[in-house]
Every structure is written in C-alpha cells, then in structure tokens.
Amino acid sequence: MVEPHPFNAVLWVPYLLLVLLALIVKPFPRRALLFLPIPPLTVYVLLSTTGEFLSDYLLGLSWLLVFWFSSDYILLTDVQRTLRQVPASKAPIENASLWRRTRWAISLLLSPRGVGWAHEPTTALPAHPAAGTSRVTFIAQRLWKTLLFFLVHDAANLHVQYNTMFRADGPGWRADGWAWRAVIVLSWALSTYSSMMMTSNILSIVGVASGLSRPEDWPAFFGAPHEAYTIRKMWGFVSTHGKYLAQDVLGLRSGSNASSYVQLFTAFALSASIHYGAETMALRSWDGGALVFFMLQPCMITVEDFLLFAARKAGMREGPMVRRLGYLWVWAWFTLTLPIWEEPLVRAGQMEEGIQFSILMGLWRGEWVLKQPFQI
C-alpha cells in the first residue's frame, strides 16, 4: 500500500464544517455540490496514520460513519423539508433564523440513531426512559448499570488478558478447536458489549447532568441480550441508503420482501465498508476480514428467515425451548464467522490495549492494576 502520511487532527474542523454547512443552508437545487470536497478529503485521511494501530482504527470508524451519514443528508435527503424533530416546531426549519438552523443541524448530526426525530427507527431501538423520569433518578440508575457493566467487562477482560489466543503473537482464535473458539467468541462479545454500554451510559449521564438533554432522550445503546435469539434480532438495523436503492432506484414497493432484502443487504454493505475501510487504514493491508464477515450476515439472515417461515408453516410456535435453541444457533453462527473479522485485528494487537484496572483482581488479590504478562 501507499506509505501513510501523518494524520492532522485539524482536518476534523473543515470536515465537520462542510457537513454542517450542507445541513444549515436553505434548500437549493445544487446543494449536492457541497458533498464534492468530502470524498477526496476522506481518501486523504484514510491514507494517513496517527502512529498507533487502535487510534487509526477508531479514527477510520468515526470518519467513515460521518461520511455515510453526510452522503445521506446531502445527496439522498432534502433534510430541512423532510426531517422533523419531536415535538416539531410549527414553522418549517427552512424558514427559521440562521442560529436556529445551526442548532437544528448540530442536533441532527449528534443524533445518528435519529433519537428525538420523526425518522427514529422506534422498532429497532430499545424503549426510551419513561417521560417524567427525574434527572437524579436517571443518573442514579445509569451509574448503577455502568458499575454492573464494568464488572462484566472486568471479568471478560481478565480472560482476554490471560488467554494467549487474544495476543498478537498468540496462536489465533481457530488454533485450539471449536470449544475454545466458542469461549473466545463469548468472551469477546461480553467485553465489547459491556464496554459500549458503559461508554453510552457515561455519555447519557453527562448529557443529562449538564442539562443538555432529558432522560427520555437516552434509550439504551443496545437492546436486552435475551432478545438476541435470531441473527436478524441480533443485528436489527436499517439504512436510508437501502430505502433509496430499493424504492427510488429499483422502484420496489415499500413493505415488499424484495424491498426488505435490498435494504438488508445495503445496510450490511455500508457497515462492511465502514469496518473494512477502518481496518485497512489501521492494518495497512487489504487482508482484513470485515468485508467477508459483514456480507455473510445478510446471507445467513435470508436463510434464517426461510427456515423460520418453514418452521411456522409446520406448526412450530415460539416458546422457551425455541428461544434456548435460538441462543445456541446465534452463538454457533458467530463462533463460525467472527474469527474471520477479528483474527487479523487481534494479530495486530487490538485486544492488548484494553483497560488495565481491575476491581475484581483488586478485591481478590489487591492487584488493582494488572501486571503484564497477566497470570491468574
């Protein structure tokens, strides 16, 4: 690959200003031209490096996430005439003052899941906290949950630090048979899930404590784990790009199976491009596994949908036993496919930069900071 040049964090300023400008200006026929500087700027950034693997990976993820949202908001959606905050103001935002449109644009950019907007995918997101929940109650609840998630992450992280299969110079995830492979996948899932929930909880606490947002503006980042008994439910996301391709380009009827599956594959293609672009930037190699991993998911969801349809036709009804089988099915699927994506990242040292503070080891042996190499 091309030798990377040093990344300059100042590039975030023109990038975000370009996106905000496109959201702030009043609608005009050539608004799509505002997107033109964004692709070359993105290519320039992806060919740069911060000098650290994990920083490069996170930079690639965040930059490409903004890239695809901006392509939606600038190229596909007439945002000021289509998108509405909840509750909506009586006057159209396109007729509002420059300051009001600026606040509106910032709010839209900071709501990638559409929370607090009419386009929020309510069926794909967890329930909002009850209206009227006090700030003190909300903060106390999220602090308690954050502590619980930290303990889960702590336990999973101890396994990550101990097991050589997570080390860059280790044998890899597929070296010691299917049983250990399944354990590795479960440990990775618990570590990743708990860390993302902790991060979102901390952000919600800061947002509510500062008065910038209300408790009801913060649904949980993920749904409850007990709902993940099919691969579709495990993922469950949609994209505007998929709707545009299915309904505007291909002319498929909204709600039809064809439209649904075009949207499904498009959503995973976007996710694949984000993760593959980020890992290519970090690994400095085209050999990452995100593209294959993410595109396998809609293929198996399609098969899964057919199997569930056939099972219902045969008289099978959902119950506790079916759900237990579903959990095993999902676990088995990710045991099979997750190493395709994660092994190249692990070999680059992704899992060696985790949290080195441990409550569990501190309480057990007085070792609050993990020693390397970690031994139990």
Tab-separated table of C-alpha atoms in Angstrom, residues 159-353:
chain	number	residue	atom	x	y	z
A	159	HIS	CA	-9.908	-13.675	30.355
A	160	VAL	CA	-8.754	-11.559	27.407
A	161	GLN	CA	-5.559	-10.588	29.247
A	162	TYR	CA	-4.906	-14.175	30.390
A	163	ASN	CA	-5.675	-16.178	27.243
A	164	THR	CA	-2.833	-16.164	24.713
A	165	MET	CA	-5.387	-16.568	21.896
A	166	PHE	CA	-6.093	-12.827	22.280
A	167	ARG	CA	-2.437	-11.835	21.940
A	168	ALA	CA	-0.797	-10.566	18.784
A	169	ASP	CA	1.847	-13.296	18.976
A	170	GLY	CA	-0.647	-15.948	20.108
A	171	PRO	CA	-1.936	-18.991	18.220
A	172	GLY	CA	-5.118	-17.274	16.980
A	173	TRP	CA	-8.782	-17.981	17.625
A	174	ARG	CA	-9.017	-21.107	15.497
A	175	ALA	CA	-5.986	-22.969	16.827
A	176	ASP	CA	-7.415	-24.959	19.763
A	177	GLY	CA	-10.668	-26.424	18.484
A	178	TRP	CA	-14.316	-25.415	18.491
A	179	ALA	CA	-14.847	-25.431	22.266
A	180	TRP	CA	-12.181	-22.812	22.954
A	181	ARG	CA	-13.252	-20.915	19.857
A	182	ALA	CA	-16.792	-20.647	21.271
A	183	VAL	CA	-15.430	-19.448	24.627
A	184	ILE	CA	-13.252	-16.852	22.897
A	185	VAL	CA	-16.215	-15.506	20.906
A	186	LEU	CA	-18.386	-15.283	24.035
A	187	SER	CA	-15.630	-13.500	25.946
A	188	TRP	CA	-15.114	-11.031	23.092
A	189	ALA	CA	-18.866	-10.406	22.879
A	190	LEU	CA	-19.180	-9.712	26.618
A	191	SER	CA	-16.139	-7.430	26.568
A	192	THR	CA	-17.341	-5.458	23.541
A	193	TYR	CA	-20.994	-5.257	24.615
A	194	SER	CA	-20.191	-4.113	28.151
A	195	SER	CA	-17.608	-1.515	27.052
A	196	MET	CA	-20.005	0.054	24.526
A	197	MET	CA	-22.822	0.092	27.087
A	198	MET	CA	-20.515	1.728	29.637
A	199	THR	CA	-19.498	4.395	27.154
A	200	SER	CA	-23.080	5.189	26.138
A	201	ASN	CA	-24.193	5.268	29.790
A	202	ILE	CA	-21.427	7.718	30.699
A	203	LEU	CA	-22.376	9.955	27.768
A	204	SER	CA	-26.030	9.863	28.857
A	205	ILE	CA	-25.079	10.767	32.429
A	206	VAL	CA	-23.006	13.730	31.235
A	207	GLY	CA	-25.761	14.862	28.861
A	208	VAL	CA	-28.499	14.736	31.490
A	209	ALA	CA	-26.386	16.071	34.387
A	210	SER	CA	-25.304	19.067	32.280
A	211	GLY	CA	-28.892	19.842	31.292
A	212	LEU	CA	-28.142	19.475	27.582
A	213	SER	CA	-30.646	16.633	27.237
A	214	ARG	CA	-33.501	14.935	29.070
A	215	PRO	CA	-33.599	11.385	30.478
A	216	GLU	CA	-36.156	10.333	27.845
A	217	ASP	CA	-33.648	11.299	25.119
A	218	TRP	CA	-31.438	8.347	26.060
A	219	PRO	CA	-32.720	4.869	25.187
A	220	ALA	CA	-30.180	2.140	25.891
A	221	PHE	CA	-27.485	1.750	23.237
A	222	PHE	CA	-28.329	-1.928	22.738
A	223	GLY	CA	-31.455	-3.951	23.359
A	224	ALA	CA	-31.655	-6.630	26.037
A	225	PRO	CA	-29.361	-9.632	25.351
A	226	HIS	CA	-32.238	-12.073	25.898
A	227	GLU	CA	-33.831	-10.792	22.667
A	228	ALA	CA	-30.856	-11.947	20.558
A	229	TYR	CA	-32.201	-15.406	19.730
A	230	THR	CA	-32.063	-14.961	15.940
A	231	ILE	CA	-29.308	-13.466	13.812
A	232	ARG	CA	-31.745	-10.837	12.491
A	233	LYS	CA	-32.677	-9.751	16.014
A	234	MET	CA	-29.017	-9.770	16.967
A	235	TRP	CA	-28.315	-7.085	14.365
A	236	GLY	CA	-31.568	-5.310	13.540
A	237	PHE	CA	-30.681	-2.067	11.746
A	238	VAL	CA	-31.888	-0.175	8.684
A	239	SER	CA	-30.420	2.481	6.389
A	240	THR	CA	-31.718	5.354	4.299
A	241	HIS	CA	-29.361	4.274	1.521
A	242	GLY	CA	-31.115	0.899	1.390
A	243	LYS	CA	-34.549	2.510	1.187
A	244	TYR	CA	-33.346	4.857	-1.554
A	245	LEU	CA	-31.884	1.983	-3.597
A	246	ALA	CA	-34.901	-0.273	-3.123
A	247	GLN	CA	-37.711	2.222	-3.620
A	248	ASP	CA	-36.310	5.174	-5.597
A	249	VAL	CA	-33.769	3.432	-7.844
A	250	LEU	CA	-35.266	-0.044	-8.266
A	251	GLY	CA	-38.886	1.040	-7.821
A	252	LEU	CA	-39.700	-1.769	-5.369
A	253	ARG	CA	-42.894	-1.462	-3.364
A	254	SER	CA	-42.441	-0.372	0.242
A	255	GLY	CA	-43.048	-3.314	2.570
A	256	SER	CA	-42.412	-5.973	-0.072
A	257	ASN	CA	-39.958	-8.815	0.531
A	258	ALA	CA	-37.786	-7.603	-2.339
A	259	SER	CA	-37.563	-4.109	-0.852
A	260	SER	CA	-36.847	-5.531	2.608
A	261	TYR	CA	-33.940	-7.678	1.431
A	262	VAL	CA	-32.417	-4.943	-0.719
A	263	GLN	CA	-32.432	-2.722	2.369
A	264	LEU	CA	-30.981	-5.541	4.476
A	265	PHE	CA	-28.049	-6.182	2.137
A	266	THR	CA	-27.445	-2.448	1.651
A	267	ALA	CA	-27.291	-1.842	5.413
A	268	PHE	CA	-24.683	-4.564	5.840
A	269	ALA	CA	-22.752	-3.344	2.799
A	270	LEU	CA	-22.486	0.098	4.414
A	271	SER	CA	-21.384	-1.423	7.720
A	272	ALA	CA	-18.880	-3.600	5.860
A	273	SER	CA	-17.435	-0.562	4.069
A	274	ILE	CA	-17.038	1.340	7.356
A	275	HIS	CA	-15.307	-1.507	9.190
A	276	TYR	CA	-13.241	-2.670	6.219
A	277	GLY	CA	-12.091	0.877	5.496
A	278	ALA	CA	-11.113	1.350	9.149
A	279	GLU	CA	-9.217	-1.925	9.394
A	280	THR	CA	-7.472	-1.313	6.059
A	281	MET	CA	-6.335	2.056	7.381
A	282	ALA	CA	-5.115	0.518	10.660
A	283	LEU	CA	-3.597	-2.685	9.258
A	284	ARG	CA	-2.092	-1.028	6.166
A	285	SER	CA	-3.243	-4.126	4.321
A	286	TRP	CA	-6.177	-5.256	2.186
A	287	ASP	CA	-6.293	-8.565	4.095
A	288	GLY	CA	-8.821	-7.570	6.770
A	289	GLY	CA	-11.878	-9.770	7.209
A	290	ALA	CA	-14.667	-7.227	7.825
A	291	LEU	CA	-15.937	-7.252	4.249
A	292	VAL	CA	-16.443	-11.019	4.219
A	293	PHE	CA	-17.812	-11.150	7.776
A	294	PHE	CA	-20.414	-8.417	7.368
A	295	MET	CA	-21.626	-9.623	3.971
A	296	LEU	CA	-22.062	-13.166	5.315
A	297	GLN	CA	-24.609	-11.818	7.823
A	298	PRO	CA	-27.444	-10.846	5.408
A	299	CYS	CA	-26.890	-14.102	3.512
A	300	MET	CA	-27.489	-16.148	6.652
A	301	ILE	CA	-30.362	-13.899	7.769
A	302	THR	CA	-32.053	-14.671	4.445
A	303	VAL	CA	-31.584	-18.410	5.062
A	304	GLU	CA	-32.758	-17.978	8.648
A	305	ASP	CA	-35.911	-16.163	7.528
A	306	PHE	CA	-36.746	-19.053	5.198
A	307	LEU	CA	-36.145	-21.649	7.927
A	308	LEU	CA	-38.339	-19.751	10.394
A	309	PHE	CA	-41.056	-19.355	7.765
A	310	ALA	CA	-40.973	-23.103	7.067
A	311	ALA	CA	-40.995	-23.894	10.798
A	312	ARG	CA	-44.063	-21.720	11.387
A	313	LYS	CA	-45.836	-23.342	8.447
A	314	ALA	CA	-45.054	-26.710	10.034
A	315	GLY	CA	-46.758	-25.587	13.232
A	316	MET	CA	-43.785	-24.649	15.398
A	317	ARG	CA	-44.557	-21.912	17.899
A	318	GLU	CA	-42.148	-19.686	19.777
A	319	GLY	CA	-41.520	-20.707	23.368
A	320	PRO	CA	-38.752	-21.017	25.974
A	321	MET	CA	-37.208	-24.095	24.332
A	322	VAL	CA	-37.220	-22.470	20.885
A	323	ARG	CA	-35.511	-19.404	22.336
A	324	ARG	CA	-32.833	-21.536	24.002
A	325	LEU	CA	-32.157	-23.214	20.673
A	326	GLY	CA	-32.041	-19.745	19.127
A	327	TYR	CA	-29.352	-18.582	21.548
A	328	LEU	CA	-27.239	-21.647	20.695
A	329	TRP	CA	-27.839	-21.019	16.989
A	330	VAL	CA	-26.668	-17.396	17.220
A	331	TRP	CA	-23.655	-18.386	19.333
A	332	ALA	CA	-22.712	-21.127	16.870
A	333	TRP	CA	-23.021	-18.756	13.911
A	334	PHE	CA	-20.717	-16.165	15.441
A	335	THR	CA	-18.327	-18.877	16.597
A	336	LEU	CA	-18.066	-19.810	12.924
A	337	THR	CA	-17.826	-16.329	11.401
A	338	LEU	CA	-16.479	-13.821	13.957
A	339	PRO	CA	-12.843	-15.036	13.709
A	340	ILE	CA	-12.891	-14.078	10.011
A	341	TRP	CA	-13.217	-10.438	11.061
A	342	GLU	CA	-11.435	-10.348	14.403
A	343	GLU	CA	-8.350	-12.517	13.928
A	344	PRO	CA	-6.477	-10.037	11.677
A	345	LEU	CA	-7.219	-7.266	14.204
A	346	VAL	CA	-6.151	-9.411	17.159
A	347	ARG	CA	-2.880	-10.283	15.408
A	348	ALA	CA	-2.277	-6.543	15.045
A	349	GLY	CA	-2.677	-6.062	18.806
A	350	GLN	CA	-6.278	-4.855	19.084
A	351	MET	CA	-7.009	-6.756	22.317
A	352	GLU	CA	-3.743	-5.825	24.041
A	353	GLU	CA	-4.756	-2.202	24.590
